[in-house]
Short mmCIF file of C-alpha atoms in Angstrom, two decimals:
data_model
loop_
_atom_site.label_atom_id
_atom_site.label_comp_id
_atom_site.label_asym_id
_atom_site.label_seq_id
_atom_site.Cartn_x
_atom_site.Cartn_y
_atom_site.Cartn_z
CA MET A 1 17.86 -12.74 7.99
CA LYS A 2 14.18 -13.61 8.01
CA PRO A 3 12.21 -13.38 11.27
CA TYR A 4 11.24 -16.52 13.13
CA ILE A 5 7.51 -17.07 12.81
CA LEU A 6 5.50 -18.03 15.86
CA THR A 7 2.71 -20.46 14.95
CA LEU A 8 0.14 -21.49 17.53
CA ALA A 9 -1.90 -24.27 15.96
CA ALA A 10 -4.68 -26.40 17.37
CA ALA A 11 -3.48 -29.89 18.21
CA GLY A 12 -5.79 -32.60 16.91
CA ALA A 13 -8.66 -30.14 16.72
CA LEU A 14 -10.84 -28.85 13.95
CA ILE A 15 -9.61 -25.43 12.76
CA LEU A 16 -12.51 -23.44 11.38
CA SER A 17 -12.74 -20.39 9.20
CA GLY A 18 -15.13 -17.59 10.10
CA CYS A 19 -18.80 -17.66 9.12
CA THR A 20 -19.02 -21.45 8.70
CA ASP A 21 -19.91 -22.91 12.11
CA ASN A 22 -23.60 -22.07 12.20
CA SER A 23 -24.53 -25.26 14.10
CA TYR A 24 -22.87 -25.34 17.50
CA MET A 25 -24.71 -28.49 18.54
CA GLU A 26 -23.33 -30.38 15.56
CA LEU A 27 -19.77 -29.16 16.11
CA ASP A 28 -19.60 -29.97 19.81
CA LYS A 29 -18.69 -33.64 20.20
CA GLY A 30 -18.21 -33.22 23.92
CA SER A 31 -14.42 -33.65 23.86
CA ASN A 32 -13.05 -30.65 21.98
CA ASP A 33 -10.79 -29.02 24.56
CA LEU A 34 -9.72 -25.45 23.97
CA THR A 35 -6.08 -25.77 22.90
CA LEU A 36 -3.11 -23.58 21.99
CA ASN A 37 0.06 -25.32 20.92
CA SER A 38 3.37 -23.66 20.00
CA ASP A 39 5.85 -25.30 17.63
CA ILE A 40 8.30 -22.36 17.75
CA THR A 41 8.79 -20.25 20.83
CA GLU A 42 11.15 -17.49 19.63
CA ILE A 43 10.40 -14.64 17.26
CA ALA A 44 12.92 -12.03 16.09
CA LEU A 45 11.28 -9.03 14.45
CA GLN A 46 13.22 -7.22 11.72
CA GLU A 47 11.93 -4.12 9.97
CA ILE A 48 13.31 -5.19 6.61
CA ASN A 49 10.58 -7.87 6.67
CA SER A 50 7.89 -5.45 7.87
CA SER A 51 5.10 -6.80 5.63
CA ALA A 52 5.77 -10.49 6.34
CA THR A 53 3.58 -12.41 8.78
CA ALA A 54 5.20 -12.37 12.21
CA ILE A 55 2.68 -14.20 14.35
CA ASN A 56 -0.26 -16.46 13.59
CA LEU A 57 -2.22 -17.74 16.56
CA GLU A 58 -4.88 -20.39 16.08
CA TRP A 59 -7.03 -22.20 18.59
CA SER A 60 -9.59 -25.01 18.64
CA THR A 61 -13.29 -24.36 19.19
CA GLY A 62 -13.53 -25.67 22.72
CA HIS A 63 -17.03 -26.80 23.65
CA ASN A 64 -20.38 -25.28 24.61
CA PHE A 65 -21.49 -27.95 27.08
CA LYS A 66 -23.81 -29.33 24.38
CA SER A 67 -26.00 -26.30 24.92
CA GLY A 68 -26.19 -25.07 21.34
CA LYS A 69 -25.11 -21.62 22.56
CA LYS A 70 -22.40 -19.51 20.97
CA ILE A 71 -18.87 -19.64 22.33
CA TYR A 72 -17.14 -16.30 23.03
CA TYR A 73 -13.35 -15.98 22.80
CA THR A 74 -10.88 -13.57 24.37
CA LEU A 75 -7.22 -13.60 23.35
CA GLU A 76 -4.67 -11.79 25.52
CA ILE A 77 -0.91 -11.24 25.40
CA ALA A 78 1.11 -10.29 28.46
CA PRO A 79 4.66 -10.58 29.86
CA ALA A 80 5.43 -14.09 31.05
CA GLY A 81 4.76 -14.63 34.73
CA SER A 82 2.25 -11.79 34.98
CA ASP A 83 -1.43 -12.15 35.91
CA PHE A 84 -2.72 -10.63 32.65
CA SER A 85 -3.93 -7.56 34.56
CA GLU A 86 -2.20 -5.30 32.03
CA ALA A 87 -2.53 -7.58 29.03
CA TYR A 88 -2.94 -6.53 25.43
CA VAL A 89 -6.39 -7.74 24.34
CA ALA A 90 -6.09 -9.03 20.78
CA VAL A 91 -9.57 -10.59 20.54
CA ASP A 92 -12.22 -9.20 22.88
CA ASN A 93 -15.15 -11.52 23.61
CA GLU A 94 -15.88 -12.37 19.97
CA THR A 95 -17.62 -15.39 18.40
CA GLN A 96 -16.56 -17.54 15.46
CA VAL A 97 -12.96 -16.32 15.61
CA TYR A 98 -10.24 -18.97 15.74
CA LYS A 99 -7.13 -17.18 14.58
CA TRP A 100 -5.25 -13.93 14.99
CA SER A 101 -2.26 -12.87 12.92
CA LYS A 102 -0.13 -9.74 12.53
CA THR A 103 2.62 -8.57 10.25
CA VAL A 104 6.10 -7.85 11.56
CA GLU A 105 5.39 -4.12 11.61
CA GLU A 106 2.04 -4.51 13.37
CA PHE A 107 3.31 -6.97 15.99
CA ASN A 108 6.38 -4.87 16.67
CA ASP A 109 4.16 -1.81 17.26
CA ILE A 110 1.91 -3.80 19.61
CA LEU A 111 4.76 -5.10 21.75
CA ARG A 112 6.62 -1.78 21.90
CA SER A 113 3.56 0.35 22.69
CA ASN A 114 2.17 -2.04 25.32
CA PHE A 115 5.26 -3.55 26.95
CA GLY A 116 8.24 -1.40 26.02
CA LYS A 117 11.16 -3.78 26.46
CA ALA A 118 13.16 -4.68 23.37
CA SER A 119 13.34 -8.35 24.27
CA GLN A 120 11.42 -10.42 26.79
CA SER A 121 9.25 -13.49 27.33
CA TYR A 122 5.51 -13.35 26.80
CA GLN A 123 2.47 -15.50 27.34
CA ALA A 124 -0.57 -15.75 25.12
CA ARG A 125 -3.86 -16.91 26.60
CA VAL A 126 -7.17 -17.69 24.95
CA ARG A 127 -10.30 -17.98 27.09
CA ALA A 128 -13.69 -19.31 26.01
CA THR A 129 -16.99 -18.61 27.74
CA VAL A 130 -20.56 -19.75 27.12
CA PRO A 131 -23.57 -17.69 28.25
CA ASP A 132 -25.20 -19.02 31.46
CA TYR A 133 -22.20 -21.26 32.24
CA ASP A 134 -19.70 -20.23 34.92
CA GLU A 135 -16.86 -22.46 33.74
CA ILE A 136 -14.16 -20.65 31.74
CA GLN A 137 -12.15 -22.72 29.27
CA GLU A 138 -8.55 -21.58 29.04
CA SER A 139 -5.30 -22.44 27.26
CA ALA A 140 -1.97 -20.58 27.28
CA VAL A 141 1.52 -20.79 25.80
CA GLU A 142 4.76 -18.87 26.31
CA PHE A 143 7.15 -17.39 23.77
CA SER A 144 9.94 -14.86 23.58
CA ALA A 145 10.16 -11.93 21.18
CA SER A 146 12.65 -9.21 20.36
CA THR A 147 11.49 -5.93 18.85
CA TYR A 148 13.17 -3.17 16.87
CA GLU A 149 12.98 0.61 16.92
CA PRO A 150 11.31 1.61 13.65
CA VAL A 151 13.18 3.95 11.36
CA THR A 152 11.74 7.36 10.62
CA LYS A 153 8.69 7.79 8.40
CA THR A 154 9.96 11.18 7.17
CA LEU A 155 13.29 12.16 5.63
CA TYR A 156 14.66 15.48 4.32
CA ILE A 157 17.71 16.60 2.33
CA ILE A 158 19.90 19.43 3.62
CA GLY A 159 23.31 20.75 2.60
CA ASP A 160 24.96 23.30 0.34
CA ALA A 161 24.16 20.96 -2.56
CA ALA A 162 20.46 20.77 -1.57
CA PRO A 163 17.79 23.09 -3.01
CA ASN A 164 17.26 24.94 0.29
CA GLY A 165 20.79 24.79 1.66
CA TRP A 166 21.43 24.01 5.30
CA SER A 167 18.06 25.23 6.51
CA ALA A 168 16.57 22.49 8.69
CA ASP A 169 13.27 24.40 8.74
CA ASN A 170 12.93 24.38 4.97
CA ALA A 171 14.60 21.12 3.93
CA ALA A 172 13.46 19.28 0.81
CA GLU A 173 11.17 16.39 1.77
CA MET A 174 11.72 12.97 0.23
CA THR A 175 8.90 10.60 -0.76
CA ARG A 176 8.50 7.47 1.38
CA THR A 177 7.71 4.48 -0.86
CA SER A 178 7.85 1.78 1.83
CA ASN A 179 9.39 1.17 5.26
CA GLY A 180 12.76 2.91 5.34
CA VAL A 181 12.79 3.51 1.57
CA PHE A 182 12.73 7.09 0.25
CA THR A 183 13.18 8.78 -3.12
CA TRP A 184 13.51 12.35 -4.34
CA GLN A 185 14.08 14.06 -7.67
CA GLY A 186 15.19 17.63 -8.17
CA ASN A 187 17.96 20.08 -8.89
CA MET A 188 21.19 19.74 -6.87
CA LYS A 189 24.18 22.04 -6.81
CA GLU A 190 27.83 21.08 -6.46
CA GLY A 191 28.52 20.51 -2.79
CA ASN A 192 27.72 18.32 0.21
CA PHE A 193 24.46 16.96 1.55
CA LYS A 194 23.01 14.65 4.20
CA PHE A 195 19.58 13.74 5.55
CA ILE A 196 17.56 14.76 8.62
CA THR A 197 14.47 13.01 9.96
CA THR A 198 12.55 15.97 11.39
CA LEU A 199 11.99 19.48 10.08
CA GLY A 200 13.72 22.06 12.26
CA GLN A 201 16.07 19.53 13.89
CA PHE A 202 19.60 18.71 12.77
CA LEU A 203 19.60 15.52 14.82
CA PRO A 204 19.14 12.70 14.32
CA SER A 205 20.56 12.59 10.81
CA TYR A 206 21.81 10.08 8.27
CA ASN A 207 25.36 10.70 7.11
CA LYS A 208 28.07 9.03 5.09
CA GLY A 209 29.75 6.08 6.78
CA LEU A 210 33.27 4.81 6.25
CA ASP A 211 31.99 2.27 3.70
CA GLY A 212 30.08 4.95 1.76
CA LYS A 213 26.72 3.76 3.05
CA LEU A 214 24.24 5.61 5.22
CA ILE A 215 25.00 5.76 8.94
CA TYR A 216 22.76 6.97 11.74
CA ARG A 217 24.04 10.04 13.61
CA ALA A 218 22.43 10.51 17.03
CA SER A 219 24.55 13.25 18.65
CA ASP A 220 26.97 16.06 17.89
CA ASP A 221 29.78 13.82 19.13
CA ASP A 222 29.25 11.41 16.22
CA PRO A 223 31.21 11.91 12.94
CA ASP A 224 29.55 14.32 10.50
CA GLU A 225 30.76 13.00 7.15
CA GLN A 226 28.57 14.03 4.20
CA PHE A 227 27.83 12.91 0.66
CA HIS A 228 29.11 15.02 -2.24
CA ILE A 229 27.66 16.11 -5.61
CA ASP A 230 30.37 16.83 -8.20
CA GLU A 231 28.23 18.56 -10.82
CA ALA A 232 25.12 20.73 -10.62
CA TYR A 233 22.30 18.87 -12.34
CA THR A 234 18.87 17.32 -11.82
CA TYR A 235 19.24 14.10 -9.85
CA ARG A 236 17.11 11.25 -8.61
CA ILE A 237 18.21 10.21 -5.12
CA ASP A 238 17.19 6.87 -3.60
CA VAL A 239 17.96 5.77 -0.04
CA ASN A 240 17.18 2.64 1.97
CA LEU A 241 17.63 3.25 5.67
CA LEU A 242 17.27 -0.47 6.44
CA THR A 243 20.19 -1.56 4.26
CA GLY A 244 22.18 1.69 4.24
CA GLU A 245 22.12 1.83 0.44
CA ILE A 246 22.14 5.21 -1.30
CA SER A 247 22.31 6.17 -4.97
CA TRP A 248 21.98 9.36 -6.98
CA ASN A 249 21.79 9.57 -10.75
CA LYS A 250 21.25 12.33 -13.27
CA SER A 251 17.60 12.41 -14.21
CA GLU A 252 14.83 14.22 -16.05
CA ALA A 253 13.88 17.83 -15.48
CA GLU A 254 12.55 18.39 -12.00
CA THR A 255 8.94 18.97 -13.02
CA PRO A 256 6.88 17.99 -16.07
CA ALA A 257 6.30 20.61 -18.73
CA TYR A 258 2.50 20.47 -18.24
CA ASP A 259 0.29 20.10 -15.20
CA ASN A 260 -2.79 18.95 -17.11
CA LEU A 261 -3.63 16.67 -20.00
CA TYR A 262 -6.88 16.17 -21.90
CA LEU A 263 -8.33 13.53 -24.22
CA VAL A 264 -9.75 15.19 -27.34
CA GLY A 265 -11.52 13.37 -30.15
CA ASN A 266 -14.70 12.09 -31.76
CA MET A 267 -15.61 10.20 -28.57
CA THR A 268 -15.50 13.43 -26.51
CA GLY A 269 -17.37 15.46 -29.11
CA TRP A 270 -14.03 17.22 -29.60
CA GLY A 271 -14.33 18.59 -26.10
CA PHE A 272 -11.37 18.49 -23.70
CA GLU A 273 -11.83 15.62 -21.23
CA ALA A 274 -9.41 15.84 -18.30
CA MET A 275 -7.05 13.01 -17.40
CA GLN A 276 -5.54 12.48 -13.95
CA ARG A 277 -1.89 12.80 -13.04
CA ASP A 278 -0.39 9.55 -11.85
CA ILE A 279 -0.01 9.26 -8.08
CA LEU A 280 3.55 7.91 -8.24
CA ASP A 281 5.04 9.55 -11.35
CA PRO A 282 4.19 13.19 -12.21
CA PHE A 283 5.15 12.64 -15.87
CA LEU A 284 2.33 10.12 -16.34
CA PHE A 285 -1.35 10.93 -16.91
CA ARG A 286 -4.10 8.33 -16.69
CA MET A 287 -7.69 7.71 -17.68
CA GLY A 288 -10.13 4.84 -17.37
CA ARG A 289 -13.02 5.22 -19.79
CA TYR A 290 -15.78 3.30 -21.53
CA PHE A 291 -15.72 4.18 -25.25
CA GLU A 292 -19.24 4.02 -26.67
CA GLN A 293 -17.98 5.14 -30.07
CA GLY A 294 -14.67 5.13 -31.91
CA GLY A 295 -12.97 7.73 -34.06
CA GLU A 296 -9.92 9.99 -33.99
CA PHE A 297 -8.26 11.30 -30.86
CA LYS A 298 -5.19 13.18 -29.56
CA PHE A 299 -4.23 14.90 -26.31
CA GLY A 300 -4.32 18.57 -25.33
CA THR A 301 -2.12 20.25 -22.75
CA SER A 302 -4.43 23.20 -22.07
CA ASN A 303 -8.23 23.16 -21.94
CA GLY A 304 -9.60 24.48 -25.23
CA ASN A 305 -6.18 25.17 -26.77
CA TRP A 306 -5.59 23.45 -30.14
CA GLU A 307 -1.89 24.21 -30.09
CA ASN A 308 0.76 22.51 -27.91
CA MET A 309 -0.80 19.08 -28.28
CA LEU A 310 0.53 15.54 -28.05
CA LYS A 311 -0.19 13.56 -31.19
CA ALA A 312 0.55 10.32 -32.96
CA THR A 313 3.70 10.28 -35.07
CA THR A 314 1.91 8.79 -38.11
CA PRO A 315 -1.53 9.42 -39.66
CA ASN A 316 -4.40 7.13 -38.55
CA ALA A 317 -2.27 5.38 -35.94
CA SER A 318 -3.60 2.24 -34.30
CA ILE A 319 -4.60 2.47 -30.64
CA THR A 320 -1.78 -0.01 -29.93
CA GLU A 321 0.81 2.42 -31.38
CA THR A 322 2.73 3.96 -28.50
CA SER A 323 4.86 6.45 -30.46
CA MET A 324 3.89 10.05 -29.68
CA GLU A 325 5.29 13.54 -30.26
CA PHE A 326 4.70 17.04 -28.99
CA VAL A 327 3.52 19.53 -31.64
CA SER A 328 3.73 23.20 -30.70
CA GLY A 329 1.67 24.51 -33.61
CA PHE A 330 -1.13 22.91 -35.57
CA ASP A 331 0.78 20.70 -38.01
CA PRO A 332 1.34 17.89 -38.36
CA ASP A 333 -2.04 16.81 -37.05
CA ASN A 334 -1.66 13.05 -36.85
CA LYS A 335 -4.14 11.25 -34.63
CA TRP A 336 -4.88 7.80 -33.28
CA VAL A 337 -7.97 6.08 -34.65
CA MET A 338 -10.21 3.71 -32.70
CA LYS A 339 -12.04 1.45 -35.14
CA ASP A 340 -15.74 0.75 -34.78
CA GLY A 341 -15.00 -2.84 -33.80
CA GLU A 342 -12.74 -1.61 -30.99
CA ALA A 343 -15.43 0.60 -29.47
CA GLY A 344 -18.10 -0.59 -27.04
CA LYS A 345 -15.40 -1.47 -24.50
CA ALA A 346 -13.60 0.04 -21.56
CA TYR A 347 -9.93 1.04 -21.81
CA LYS A 348 -7.19 2.24 -19.53
CA ILE A 349 -4.91 4.94 -21.03
CA CYS A 350 -1.49 6.01 -19.73
CA VAL A 351 0.36 8.92 -21.37
CA ASP A 352 4.01 9.69 -20.60
CA ILE A 353 4.98 13.31 -21.37
CA ARG A 354 8.75 12.99 -20.73
CA LYS A 355 10.53 15.13 -23.29
CA GLY A 356 12.00 12.89 -25.98
CA LYS A 357 10.34 9.81 -24.46
CA GLU A 358 6.68 10.61 -25.09
CA ARG A 359 4.46 7.50 -25.13
CA MET A 360 0.75 6.67 -25.39
CA MET A 361 -0.13 3.32 -23.80
CA MET A 362 -3.68 2.03 -24.17
CA ARG A 363 -5.21 -1.35 -23.43
CA GLU A 364 -8.70 -2.80 -23.05
CA PHE A 365 -9.74 -3.10 -19.42
CA VAL A 366 -11.62 -6.21 -18.38
CA PRO A 367 -12.99 -5.76 -14.85
CA TYR A 368 -11.88 -8.11 -12.12
CA GLY A 369 -14.57 -10.60 -11.25
CA CYS A 370 -14.14 -9.82 -7.56
CA ILE A 371 -12.06 -7.57 -5.35
CA TYR A 372 -11.28 -8.40 -1.74
CA LEU A 373 -10.57 -6.62 1.56
CA ILE A 374 -7.43 -7.55 3.47
CA GLY A 375 -5.69 -6.06 6.48
CA SER A 376 -5.71 -5.76 10.25
CA ALA A 377 -8.90 -3.67 10.10
CA CYS A 378 -11.02 -6.54 8.73
CA SER A 379 -11.83 -10.00 10.04
CA ALA A 380 -9.57 -11.67 7.45
CA GLY A 381 -6.52 -9.99 8.97
CA TRP A 382 -3.45 -10.56 6.79
CA ASP A 383 -4.57 -14.06 5.71
CA ILE A 384 -4.87 -13.39 1.98
CA SER A 385 -6.54 -16.74 1.31
CA ASN A 386 -9.49 -15.58 3.45
CA ALA A 387 -9.69 -12.02 2.12
CA LEU A 388 -13.25 -10.66 2.25
CA PRO A 389 -15.06 -10.50 -1.13
CA MET A 390 -16.90 -7.39 -2.26
CA ASP A 391 -20.21 -7.51 -4.13
CA VAL A 392 -20.31 -6.61 -7.83
CA ASP A 393 -22.96 -4.05 -8.73
CA ALA A 394 -25.59 -5.82 -10.85
CA SER A 395 -25.88 -2.81 -13.18
CA ASP A 396 -22.20 -1.89 -13.34
CA PRO A 397 -19.46 -4.56 -13.53
CA TYR A 398 -16.81 -1.95 -12.69
CA THR A 399 -18.34 -1.01 -9.32
CA LEU A 400 -18.18 -3.17 -6.19
CA THR A 401 -19.62 -2.62 -2.73
CA TRP A 402 -19.13 -4.01 0.75
CA GLU A 403 -20.67 -3.33 4.13
CA GLY A 404 -19.66 -4.73 7.48
CA ALA A 405 -17.63 -4.33 10.63
CA LEU A 406 -14.10 -2.96 10.57
CA ASP A 407 -11.69 -2.55 13.45
CA LYS A 408 -9.13 0.19 13.90
CA GLY A 409 -6.21 -0.81 11.67
CA GLU A 410 -4.90 -1.07 8.12
CA LEU A 411 -6.80 -1.95 4.97
CA LYS A 412 -6.13 -2.47 1.28
CA PHE A 413 -7.75 -4.33 -1.63
CA THR A 414 -6.45 -7.36 -3.52
CA CYS A 415 -7.76 -8.12 -7.00
CA ASP A 416 -6.47 -11.68 -7.28
CA LYS A 417 -5.51 -13.00 -3.80
CA ARG A 418 -2.09 -14.13 -5.03
CA SER A 419 -0.36 -16.04 -2.26
CA ASP A 420 3.00 -14.41 -3.11
CA TRP A 421 1.44 -10.94 -2.62
CA GLY A 422 2.80 -9.98 -6.03
CA GLY A 423 -0.44 -9.47 -7.94
CA ALA A 424 -2.86 -6.61 -8.57
CA TRP A 425 -3.83 -4.21 -5.80
CA PHE A 426 -5.90 -1.13 -5.11
CA LEU A 427 -4.02 0.90 -2.49
CA ALA A 428 -4.40 4.22 -0.73
CA ASP A 429 -2.96 7.20 -2.59
CA GLU A 430 -1.04 8.07 0.61
CA ASP A 431 0.26 5.50 3.07
CA GLY A 432 -1.59 5.60 6.39
CA LYS A 433 -4.38 7.79 5.04
CA SER A 434 -7.69 7.79 6.91
CA PRO A 435 -10.91 7.79 4.84
CA THR A 436 -12.69 11.12 4.47
CA GLY A 437 -16.14 9.64 3.81
CA GLN A 438 -16.01 11.19 0.33
CA GLN A 439 -15.00 9.70 -3.02
CA GLU A 440 -11.20 9.49 -3.17
CA ARG A 441 -8.56 8.31 -5.59
CA LEU A 442 -7.10 4.82 -5.43
CA LEU A 443 -3.61 3.79 -6.41
CA PHE A 444 -3.72 0.74 -8.68
CA VAL A 445 -0.60 -1.38 -9.07
CA ASP A 446 -0.14 -4.74 -10.76
CA LYS A 447 3.14 -6.20 -9.63
CA ALA A 448 2.83 -9.21 -11.97
CA ASP A 449 1.90 -7.40 -15.20
CA GLU A 450 4.91 -6.49 -17.37
CA TRP A 451 2.83 -4.10 -19.49
CA PHE A 452 1.79 -2.18 -16.42
CA LYS A 453 5.26 -2.17 -14.87
CA SER A 454 6.79 -0.89 -18.13
CA GLN A 455 4.82 2.34 -17.75
CA TYR A 456 7.11 3.36 -14.88
CA LEU A 457 10.59 4.15 -16.16
CA GLU A 458 12.06 5.14 -12.79
CA ILE A 459 9.87 3.44 -10.18
CA GLY A 460 9.73 -0.22 -9.23
CA VAL A 461 6.09 -0.91 -8.33
CA GLY A 462 7.03 -4.14 -6.55
CA ASP A 463 7.98 -2.11 -3.47
CA ILE A 464 4.83 -0.01 -3.36
CA ASP A 465 2.52 -0.77 -0.43
CA ARG A 466 0.22 2.00 0.75
CA LYS A 467 -2.58 1.08 3.13
CA TRP A 468 -5.67 2.87 4.40
CA GLN A 469 -5.74 3.49 8.14
CA ILE A 470 -9.21 2.90 9.57
CA PRO A 471 -9.29 5.24 12.59
CA SER A 472 -11.93 3.52 14.73
CA ALA A 473 -14.02 0.36 14.92
CA GLY A 474 -17.54 0.41 13.53
CA THR A 475 -19.79 -0.49 10.63
CA TYR A 476 -18.53 0.77 7.28
CA SER A 477 -19.80 0.82 3.71
CA ILE A 478 -17.31 0.78 0.84
CA THR A 479 -17.89 1.55 -2.84
CA LEU A 480 -14.99 0.87 -5.22
CA ASP A 481 -14.90 1.89 -8.90
CA GLN A 482 -12.17 -0.13 -10.58
CA LEU A 483 -12.46 1.65 -13.93
CA ASN A 484 -12.09 5.19 -12.59
CA GLU A 485 -9.93 3.99 -9.66
CA THR A 486 -11.88 5.65 -6.87
CA VAL A 487 -13.21 4.52 -3.50
CA THR A 488 -15.68 5.83 -0.95
CA ILE A 489 -15.33 4.53 2.62
CA ILE A 490 -18.12 5.69 4.96
CA LYS A 491 -18.59 4.93 8.63
CA LYS A 492 -22.26 4.35 9.35
#
């Protein structure tokens, strides 16, 4: 069931986007009352829709008494019937701001942390003030909302089938891919297993329900049914705590055969140029590179070692040829060949080293004309149509910069501002990660590109959503390199 969306729209008033109302005298017609109007007054928050927009408040400009002075807005949310003395301040005395929106996850966190109750009535109030004028313009509406208790952000496997047995202190940690969704791959023995949420604690846990799905176990009095592995093998285990779905399937070896991979060829002067392991899939290695010259190339697994290399399966293979094989000795020595006409361009390379499924995927990279900031940390909020554009470096089309004010909150980068949120993104390499002020890796995903999605044999990139967490408000500078997939976020 989708959540109800609360929309507070200005009635008969001009709704303005930020950074456009530079002339206050021209905008004030003398009759623009500050107005909030609610079409829907109930909102039910559900974690399964965590990234959807939950609330979108908009208000009219109000007036400035024909003074030409700026109008300052304060938006507050409080329990209905209260005097706003303990209100949550959503907008704090800011100018040129006429909307405020939050995702389901963000709004749920706000209500729970500030007001506690799972379900109650609220009031939203916007106030407008003008310097040197005592009159305060005000408009308010009421609505009701019900919140949810978020599921755990950590999950671990324990049991006699698990790698570390029944030890709650040393349980195998699963990887969180989105809200309530976890995955893990590794060796399992024959036996039983279940899941705990916190290292060192057997409760709460997720066990096997009567219908075979996951069930939450809060106390020792609850049933302790467990899942069972029939055969010792390497498995991939996927769980969704929001739907109760669980699956486990025999998979690849637990770890890749090699921890490093290197591009070697004419373009590197036959030196070993390191690639980077993929953030999501340890069997994939990536590189973004501008090729000034063409020539032959192959891939090494150890720096300076001409044995144990990954090579083309045919002599003089085209750069579009994906077939690849591992050669333990020196022969055969088949290589890919980049023609002279193919050089002078940037390319993205992805190499899959899965045994028996080796692939080399290479495609020209044309930089995005613009990349945009979106998230609760920036003034655009989660309104993707108003995402904030970065500036392209005049000397480097792959590098973009931005400087401005950020609030405490989440941030990510959209490459195409697709309204369905299914396009290309630059994300944090870890969800909820705070910037270090140094150059860091970005996770690039293109949820609409079949070529990109085909690189992941066991991961659906459509569910990936990892955001930066800006820890405090201030002025920040951002430098993003879309070829090398790095970002530097510095607080001034």
